[in-house]
mmCIF file with all atom_site columns, C-alpha atoms in Angstrom:
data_model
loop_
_atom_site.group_PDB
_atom_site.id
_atom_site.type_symbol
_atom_site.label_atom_id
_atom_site.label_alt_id
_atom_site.label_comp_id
_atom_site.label_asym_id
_atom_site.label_entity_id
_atom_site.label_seq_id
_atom_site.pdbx_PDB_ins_code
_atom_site.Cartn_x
_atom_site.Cartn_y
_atom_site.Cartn_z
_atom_site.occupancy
_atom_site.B_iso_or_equiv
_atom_site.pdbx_formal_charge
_atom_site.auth_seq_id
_atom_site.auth_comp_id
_atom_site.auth_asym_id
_atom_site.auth_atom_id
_atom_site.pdbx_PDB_model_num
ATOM 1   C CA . UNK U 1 1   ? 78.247  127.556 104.234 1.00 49.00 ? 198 UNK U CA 1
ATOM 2   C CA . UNK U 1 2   ? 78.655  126.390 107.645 1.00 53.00 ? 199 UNK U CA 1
ATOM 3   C CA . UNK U 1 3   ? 80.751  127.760 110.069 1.00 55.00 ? 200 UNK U CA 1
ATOM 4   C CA . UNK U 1 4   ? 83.355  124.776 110.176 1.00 57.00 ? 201 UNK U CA 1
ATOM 5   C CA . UNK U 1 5   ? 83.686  125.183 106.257 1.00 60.00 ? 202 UNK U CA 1
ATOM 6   C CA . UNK U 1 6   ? 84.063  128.717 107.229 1.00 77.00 ? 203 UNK U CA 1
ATOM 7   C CA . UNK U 1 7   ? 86.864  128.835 109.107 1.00 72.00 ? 204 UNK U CA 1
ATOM 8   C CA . UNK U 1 8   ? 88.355  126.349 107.280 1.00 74.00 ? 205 UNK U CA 1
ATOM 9   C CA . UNK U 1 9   ? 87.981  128.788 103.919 1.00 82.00 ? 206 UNK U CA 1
ATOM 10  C CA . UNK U 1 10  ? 89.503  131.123 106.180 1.00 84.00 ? 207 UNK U CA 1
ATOM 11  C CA . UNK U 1 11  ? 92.865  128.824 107.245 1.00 87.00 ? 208 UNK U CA 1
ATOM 12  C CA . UNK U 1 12  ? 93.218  128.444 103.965 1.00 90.00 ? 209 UNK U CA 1
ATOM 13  C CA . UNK U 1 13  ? 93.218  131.408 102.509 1.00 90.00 ? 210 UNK U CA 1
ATOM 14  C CA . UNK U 1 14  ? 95.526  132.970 105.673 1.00 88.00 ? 211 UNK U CA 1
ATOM 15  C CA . UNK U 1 15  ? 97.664  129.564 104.570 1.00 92.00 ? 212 UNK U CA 1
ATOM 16  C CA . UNK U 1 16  ? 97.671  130.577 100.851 1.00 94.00 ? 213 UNK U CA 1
ATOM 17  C CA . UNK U 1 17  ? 99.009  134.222 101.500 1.00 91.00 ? 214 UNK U CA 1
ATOM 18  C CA . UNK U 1 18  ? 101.915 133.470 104.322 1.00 91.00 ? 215 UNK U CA 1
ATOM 19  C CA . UNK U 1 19  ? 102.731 130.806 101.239 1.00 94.00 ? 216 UNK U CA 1
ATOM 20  C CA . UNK U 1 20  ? 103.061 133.284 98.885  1.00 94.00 ? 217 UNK U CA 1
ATOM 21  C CA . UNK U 1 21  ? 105.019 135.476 101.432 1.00 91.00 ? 218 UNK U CA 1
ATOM 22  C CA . UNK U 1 22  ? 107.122 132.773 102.381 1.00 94.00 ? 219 UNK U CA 1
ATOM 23  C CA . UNK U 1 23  ? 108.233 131.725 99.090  1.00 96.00 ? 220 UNK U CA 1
ATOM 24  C CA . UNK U 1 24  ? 108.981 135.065 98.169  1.00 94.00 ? 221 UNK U CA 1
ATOM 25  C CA . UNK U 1 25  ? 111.308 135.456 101.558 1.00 92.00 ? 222 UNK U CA 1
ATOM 26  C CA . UNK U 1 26  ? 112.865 132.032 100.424 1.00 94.00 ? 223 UNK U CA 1
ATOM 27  C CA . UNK U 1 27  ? 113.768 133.562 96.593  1.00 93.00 ? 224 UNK U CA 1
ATOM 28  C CA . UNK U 1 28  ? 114.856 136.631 98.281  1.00 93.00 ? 225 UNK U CA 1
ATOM 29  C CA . UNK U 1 29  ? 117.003 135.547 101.327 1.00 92.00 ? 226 UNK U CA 1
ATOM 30  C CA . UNK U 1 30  ? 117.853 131.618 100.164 1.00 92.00 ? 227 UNK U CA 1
ATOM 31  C CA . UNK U 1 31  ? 116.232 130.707 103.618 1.00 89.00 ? 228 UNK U CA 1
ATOM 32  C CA . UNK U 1 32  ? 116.307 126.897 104.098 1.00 91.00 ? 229 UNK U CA 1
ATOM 33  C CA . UNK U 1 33  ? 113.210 125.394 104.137 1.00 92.00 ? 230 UNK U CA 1
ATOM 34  C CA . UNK U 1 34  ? 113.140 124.334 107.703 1.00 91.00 ? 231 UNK U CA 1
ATOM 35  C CA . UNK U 1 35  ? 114.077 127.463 108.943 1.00 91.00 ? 232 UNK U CA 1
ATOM 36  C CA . UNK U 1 36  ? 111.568 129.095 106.568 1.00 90.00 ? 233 UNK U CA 1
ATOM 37  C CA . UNK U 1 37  ? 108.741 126.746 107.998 1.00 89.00 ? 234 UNK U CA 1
ATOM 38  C CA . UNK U 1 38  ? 109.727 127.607 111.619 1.00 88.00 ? 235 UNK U CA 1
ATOM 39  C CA . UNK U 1 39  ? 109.793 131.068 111.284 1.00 88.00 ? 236 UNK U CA 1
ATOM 40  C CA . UNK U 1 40  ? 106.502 130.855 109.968 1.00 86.00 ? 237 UNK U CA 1
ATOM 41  C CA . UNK U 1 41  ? 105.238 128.376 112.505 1.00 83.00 ? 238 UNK U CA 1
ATOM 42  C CA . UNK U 1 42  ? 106.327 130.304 115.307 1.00 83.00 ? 239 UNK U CA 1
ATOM 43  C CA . UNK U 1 43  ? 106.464 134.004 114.522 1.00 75.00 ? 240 UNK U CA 1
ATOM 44  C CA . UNK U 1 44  ? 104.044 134.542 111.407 1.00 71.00 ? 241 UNK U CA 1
ATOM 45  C CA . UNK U 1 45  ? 101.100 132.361 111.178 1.00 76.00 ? 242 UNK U CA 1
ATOM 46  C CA . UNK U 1 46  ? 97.759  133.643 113.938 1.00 70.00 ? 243 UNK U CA 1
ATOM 47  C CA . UNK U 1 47  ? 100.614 136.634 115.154 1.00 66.00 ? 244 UNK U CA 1
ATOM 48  C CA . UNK U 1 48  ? 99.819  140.215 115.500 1.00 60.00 ? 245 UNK U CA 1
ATOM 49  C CA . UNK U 1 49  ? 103.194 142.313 113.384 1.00 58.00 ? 246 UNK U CA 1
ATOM 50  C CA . UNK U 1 50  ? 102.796 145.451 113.948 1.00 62.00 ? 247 UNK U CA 1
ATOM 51  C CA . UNK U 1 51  ? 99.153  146.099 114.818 1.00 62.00 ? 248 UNK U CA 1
ATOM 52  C CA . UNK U 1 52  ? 97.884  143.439 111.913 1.00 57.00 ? 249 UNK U CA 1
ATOM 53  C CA . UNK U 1 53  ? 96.212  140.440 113.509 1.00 58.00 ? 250 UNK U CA 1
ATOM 54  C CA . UNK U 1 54  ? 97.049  137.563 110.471 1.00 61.00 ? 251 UNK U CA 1
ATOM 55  C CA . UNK U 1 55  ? 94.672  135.181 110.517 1.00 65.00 ? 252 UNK U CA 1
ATOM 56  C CA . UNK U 1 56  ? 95.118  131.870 112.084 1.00 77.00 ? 253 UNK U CA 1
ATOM 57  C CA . UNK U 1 57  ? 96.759  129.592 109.184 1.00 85.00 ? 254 UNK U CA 1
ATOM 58  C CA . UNK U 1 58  ? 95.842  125.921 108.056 1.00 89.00 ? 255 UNK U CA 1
ATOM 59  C CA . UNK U 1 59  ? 99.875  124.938 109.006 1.00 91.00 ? 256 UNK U CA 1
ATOM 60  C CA . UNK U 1 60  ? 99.468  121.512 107.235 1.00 93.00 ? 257 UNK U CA 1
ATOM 61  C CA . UNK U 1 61  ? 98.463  122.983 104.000 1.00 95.00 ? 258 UNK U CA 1
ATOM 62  C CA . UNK U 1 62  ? 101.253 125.826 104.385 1.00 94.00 ? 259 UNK U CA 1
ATOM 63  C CA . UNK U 1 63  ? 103.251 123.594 105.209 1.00 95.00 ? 260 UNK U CA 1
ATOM 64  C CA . UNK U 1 64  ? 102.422 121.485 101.454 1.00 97.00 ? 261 UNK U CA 1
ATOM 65  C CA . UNK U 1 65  ? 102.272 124.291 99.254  1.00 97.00 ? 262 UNK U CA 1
ATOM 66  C CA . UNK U 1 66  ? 105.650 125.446 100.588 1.00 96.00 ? 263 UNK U CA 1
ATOM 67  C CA . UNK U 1 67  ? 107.291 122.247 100.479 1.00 97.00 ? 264 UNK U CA 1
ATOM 68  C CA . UNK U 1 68  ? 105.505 121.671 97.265  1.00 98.00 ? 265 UNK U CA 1
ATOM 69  C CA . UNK U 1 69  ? 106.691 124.550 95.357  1.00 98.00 ? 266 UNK U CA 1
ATOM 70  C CA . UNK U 1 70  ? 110.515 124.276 96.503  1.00 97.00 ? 267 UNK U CA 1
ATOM 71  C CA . UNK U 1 71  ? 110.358 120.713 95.655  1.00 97.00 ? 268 UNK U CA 1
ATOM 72  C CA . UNK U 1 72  ? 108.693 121.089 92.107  1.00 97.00 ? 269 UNK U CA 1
ATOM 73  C CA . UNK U 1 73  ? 110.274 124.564 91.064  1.00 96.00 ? 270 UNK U CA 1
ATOM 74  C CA . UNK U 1 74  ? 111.793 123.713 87.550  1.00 96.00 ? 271 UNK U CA 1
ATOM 75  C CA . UNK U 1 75  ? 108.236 121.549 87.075  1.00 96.00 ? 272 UNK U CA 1
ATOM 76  C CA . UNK U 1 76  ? 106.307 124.700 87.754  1.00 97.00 ? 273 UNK U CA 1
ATOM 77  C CA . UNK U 1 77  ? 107.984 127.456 86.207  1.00 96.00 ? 274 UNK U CA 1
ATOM 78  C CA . UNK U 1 78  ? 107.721 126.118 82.759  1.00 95.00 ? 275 UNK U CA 1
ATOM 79  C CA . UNK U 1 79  ? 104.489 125.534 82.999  1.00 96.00 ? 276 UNK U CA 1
ATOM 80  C CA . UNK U 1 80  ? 104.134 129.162 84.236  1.00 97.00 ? 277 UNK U CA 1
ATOM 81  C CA . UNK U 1 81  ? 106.440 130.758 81.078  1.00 96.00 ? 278 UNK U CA 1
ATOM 82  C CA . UNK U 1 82  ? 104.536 128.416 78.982  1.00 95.00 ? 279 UNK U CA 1
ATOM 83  C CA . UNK U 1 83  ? 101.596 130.542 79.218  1.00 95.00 ? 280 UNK U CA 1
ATOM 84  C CA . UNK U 1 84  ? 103.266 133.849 78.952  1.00 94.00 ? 281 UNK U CA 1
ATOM 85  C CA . UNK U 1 85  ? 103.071 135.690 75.943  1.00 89.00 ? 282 UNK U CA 1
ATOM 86  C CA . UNK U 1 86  ? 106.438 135.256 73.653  1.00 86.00 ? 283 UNK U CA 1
ATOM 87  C CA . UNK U 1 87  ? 107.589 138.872 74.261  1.00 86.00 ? 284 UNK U CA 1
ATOM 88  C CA . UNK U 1 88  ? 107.419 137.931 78.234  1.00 87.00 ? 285 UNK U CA 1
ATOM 89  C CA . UNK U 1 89  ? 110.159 136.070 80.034  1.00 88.00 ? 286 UNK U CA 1
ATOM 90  C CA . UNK U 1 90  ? 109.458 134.379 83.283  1.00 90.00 ? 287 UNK U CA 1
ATOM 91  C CA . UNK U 1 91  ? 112.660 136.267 84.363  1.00 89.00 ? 288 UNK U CA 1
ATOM 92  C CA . UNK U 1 92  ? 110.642 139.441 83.738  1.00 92.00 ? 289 UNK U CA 1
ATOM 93  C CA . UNK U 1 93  ? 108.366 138.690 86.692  1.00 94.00 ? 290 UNK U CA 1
ATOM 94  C CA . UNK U 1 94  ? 108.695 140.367 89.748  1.00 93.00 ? 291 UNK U CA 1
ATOM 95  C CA . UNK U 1 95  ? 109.535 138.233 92.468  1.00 94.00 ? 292 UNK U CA 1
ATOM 96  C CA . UNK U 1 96  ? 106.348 138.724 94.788  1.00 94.00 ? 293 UNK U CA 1
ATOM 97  C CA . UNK U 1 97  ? 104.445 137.528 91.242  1.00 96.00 ? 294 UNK U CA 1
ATOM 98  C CA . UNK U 1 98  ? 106.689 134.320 90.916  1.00 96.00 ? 295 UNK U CA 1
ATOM 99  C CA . UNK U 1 99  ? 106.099 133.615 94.369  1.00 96.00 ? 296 UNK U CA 1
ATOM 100 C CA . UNK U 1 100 ? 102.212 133.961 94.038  1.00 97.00 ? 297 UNK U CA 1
ATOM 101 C CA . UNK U 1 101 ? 102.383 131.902 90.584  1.00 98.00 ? 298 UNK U CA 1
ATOM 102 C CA . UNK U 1 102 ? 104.188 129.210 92.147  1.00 98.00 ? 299 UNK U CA 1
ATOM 103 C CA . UNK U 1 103 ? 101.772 128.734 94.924  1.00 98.00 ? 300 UNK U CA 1
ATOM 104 C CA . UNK U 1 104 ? 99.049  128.745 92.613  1.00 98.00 ? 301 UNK U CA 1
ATOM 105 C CA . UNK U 1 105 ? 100.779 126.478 89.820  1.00 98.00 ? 302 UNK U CA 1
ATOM 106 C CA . UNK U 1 106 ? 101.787 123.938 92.915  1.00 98.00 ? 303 UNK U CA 1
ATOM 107 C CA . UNK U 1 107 ? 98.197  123.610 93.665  1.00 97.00 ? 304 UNK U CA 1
ATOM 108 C CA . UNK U 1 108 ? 96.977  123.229 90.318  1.00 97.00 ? 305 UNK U CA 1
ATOM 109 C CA . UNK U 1 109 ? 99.013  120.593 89.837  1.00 97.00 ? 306 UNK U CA 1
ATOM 110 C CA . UNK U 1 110 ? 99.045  118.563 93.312  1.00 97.00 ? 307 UNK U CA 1
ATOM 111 C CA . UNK U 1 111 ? 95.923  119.674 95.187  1.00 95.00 ? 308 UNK U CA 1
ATOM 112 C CA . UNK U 1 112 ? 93.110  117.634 93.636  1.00 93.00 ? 309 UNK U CA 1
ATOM 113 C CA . UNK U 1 113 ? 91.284  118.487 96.405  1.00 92.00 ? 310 UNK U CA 1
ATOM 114 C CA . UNK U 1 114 ? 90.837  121.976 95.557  1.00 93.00 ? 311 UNK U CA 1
ATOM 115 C CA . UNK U 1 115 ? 88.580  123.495 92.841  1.00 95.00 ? 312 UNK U CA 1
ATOM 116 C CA . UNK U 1 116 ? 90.027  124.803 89.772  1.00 96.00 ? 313 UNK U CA 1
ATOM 117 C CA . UNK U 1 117 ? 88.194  128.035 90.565  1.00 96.00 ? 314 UNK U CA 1
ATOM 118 C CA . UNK U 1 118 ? 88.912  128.566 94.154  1.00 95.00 ? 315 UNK U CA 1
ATOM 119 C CA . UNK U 1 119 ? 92.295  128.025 93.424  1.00 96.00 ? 316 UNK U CA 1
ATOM 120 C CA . UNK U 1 120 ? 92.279  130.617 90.941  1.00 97.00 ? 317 UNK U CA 1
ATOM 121 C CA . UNK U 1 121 ? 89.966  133.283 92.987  1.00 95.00 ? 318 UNK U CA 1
ATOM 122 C CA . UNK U 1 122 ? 91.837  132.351 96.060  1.00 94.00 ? 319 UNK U CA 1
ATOM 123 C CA . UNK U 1 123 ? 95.159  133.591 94.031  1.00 96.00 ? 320 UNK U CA 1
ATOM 124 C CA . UNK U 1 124 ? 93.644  136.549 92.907  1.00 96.00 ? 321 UNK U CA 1
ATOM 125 C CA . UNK U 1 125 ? 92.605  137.974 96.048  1.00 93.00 ? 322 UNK U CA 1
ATOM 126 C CA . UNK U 1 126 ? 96.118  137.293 96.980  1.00 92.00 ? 323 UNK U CA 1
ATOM 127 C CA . UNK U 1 127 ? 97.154  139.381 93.782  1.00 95.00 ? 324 UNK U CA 1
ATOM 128 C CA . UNK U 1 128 ? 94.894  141.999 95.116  1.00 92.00 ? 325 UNK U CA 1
ATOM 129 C CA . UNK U 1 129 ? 96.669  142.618 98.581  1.00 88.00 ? 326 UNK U CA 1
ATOM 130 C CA . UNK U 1 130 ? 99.611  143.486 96.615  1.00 88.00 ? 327 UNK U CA 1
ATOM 131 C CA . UNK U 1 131 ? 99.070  144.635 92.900  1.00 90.00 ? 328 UNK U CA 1
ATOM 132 C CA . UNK U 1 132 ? 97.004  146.738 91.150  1.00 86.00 ? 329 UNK U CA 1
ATOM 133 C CA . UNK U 1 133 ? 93.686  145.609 89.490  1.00 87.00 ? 330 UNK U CA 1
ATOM 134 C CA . UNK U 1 134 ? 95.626  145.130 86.147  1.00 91.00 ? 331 UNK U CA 1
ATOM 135 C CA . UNK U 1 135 ? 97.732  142.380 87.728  1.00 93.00 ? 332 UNK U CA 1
ATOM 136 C CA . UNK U 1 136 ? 94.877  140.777 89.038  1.00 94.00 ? 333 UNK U CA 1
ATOM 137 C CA . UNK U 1 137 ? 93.347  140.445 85.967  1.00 94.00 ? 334 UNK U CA 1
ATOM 138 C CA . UNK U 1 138 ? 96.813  138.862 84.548  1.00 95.00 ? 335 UNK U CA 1
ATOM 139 C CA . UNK U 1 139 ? 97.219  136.409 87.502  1.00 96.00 ? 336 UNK U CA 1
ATOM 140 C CA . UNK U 1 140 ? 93.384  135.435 86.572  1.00 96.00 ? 337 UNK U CA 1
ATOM 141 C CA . UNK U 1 141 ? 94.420  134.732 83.144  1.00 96.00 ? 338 UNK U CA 1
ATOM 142 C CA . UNK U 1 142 ? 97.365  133.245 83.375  1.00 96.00 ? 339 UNK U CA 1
ATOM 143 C CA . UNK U 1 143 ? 96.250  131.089 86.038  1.00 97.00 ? 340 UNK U CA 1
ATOM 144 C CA . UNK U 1 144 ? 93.020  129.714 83.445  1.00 97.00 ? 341 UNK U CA 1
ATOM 145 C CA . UNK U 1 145 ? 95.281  129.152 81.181  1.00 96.00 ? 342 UNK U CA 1
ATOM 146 C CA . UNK U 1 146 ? 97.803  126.835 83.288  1.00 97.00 ? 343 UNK U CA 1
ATOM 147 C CA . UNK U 1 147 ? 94.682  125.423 84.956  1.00 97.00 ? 344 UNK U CA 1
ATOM 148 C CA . UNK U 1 148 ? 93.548  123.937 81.456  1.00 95.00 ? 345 UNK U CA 1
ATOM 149 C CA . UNK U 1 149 ? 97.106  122.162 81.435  1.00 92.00 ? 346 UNK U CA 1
ATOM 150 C CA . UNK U 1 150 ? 97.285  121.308 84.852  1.00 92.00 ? 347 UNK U CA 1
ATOM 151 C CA . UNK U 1 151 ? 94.035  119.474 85.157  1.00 90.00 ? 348 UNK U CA 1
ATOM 152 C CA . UNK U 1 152 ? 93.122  118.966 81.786  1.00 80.00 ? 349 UNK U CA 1
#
């Protein structure tokens, strides 16, 4: 892999997990988008918060996941409880795992340019920085499963 793809795995991913963090911000709070997207812009993405250095963030694909999700919500969480077993509500998801979901579901859907399995590795990593390995393992499964709808 060269270095350019490199960093550029790297913007991602940094752009993937602020997503995730700013969605769940937005479900907690009701931020408006723009704000949401200029707090991120200016305080969040490439800033040290207390004595963690995040990663410089791809902003335009932030930006489209984001924008994506809020825009496609009702689109994406069917296809999300569609998967879930029948004695599992969507409601029954915490709110950090809806946020994550979303991201991931938004991608499937509109981000062509992504692989089906970096998408859903990518997501599980970001499962990882906040769950357990049992979650991981769901967010891995669930995700292969709305993968196979999403993309056929």
């Amino acid at each position: 892999m060269s270095r350019r793809t490199s960093a550029r795995s790297t913007a991602r991913a940094a752009a993937r997990l602020a997503a995730t963090q700013a969605l769940y911000q937005h479900e907690m709070e009701g931020t408006a988008l723009a704000s949401l997207l200029h707090e991120f812009h200016n305080h969040r993405l490439g800033a040290t918060i207390e004595d963690v250095e995040y990663a410089p963030a791809d902003e335009a694909y932030f930006d489209d996941v984001v924008t994506g999700v809020l825009a496609r919500t009702d689109e994406i969480d069917r296809l999300i409880a569609a998967k879930l077993s029948s004695d599992w509500s969507f409601d029954r998801l915490d709110k950090p795992m809806r946020a994550l979901l979303r991201a991931a579901t938004y991608e499937l859907l509109a981000r062509a340019d992504t692989a089906t399995g970096t998408v859903i590795s990518e997501y599980v990593d970001v499962a990882k920085a906040f769950y357990e390995r049992r979650e991981a393992g769901f967010v891995n499964g669930l995700l292969d499963a709305v993968a196979k709808d999403a993309r056929g």
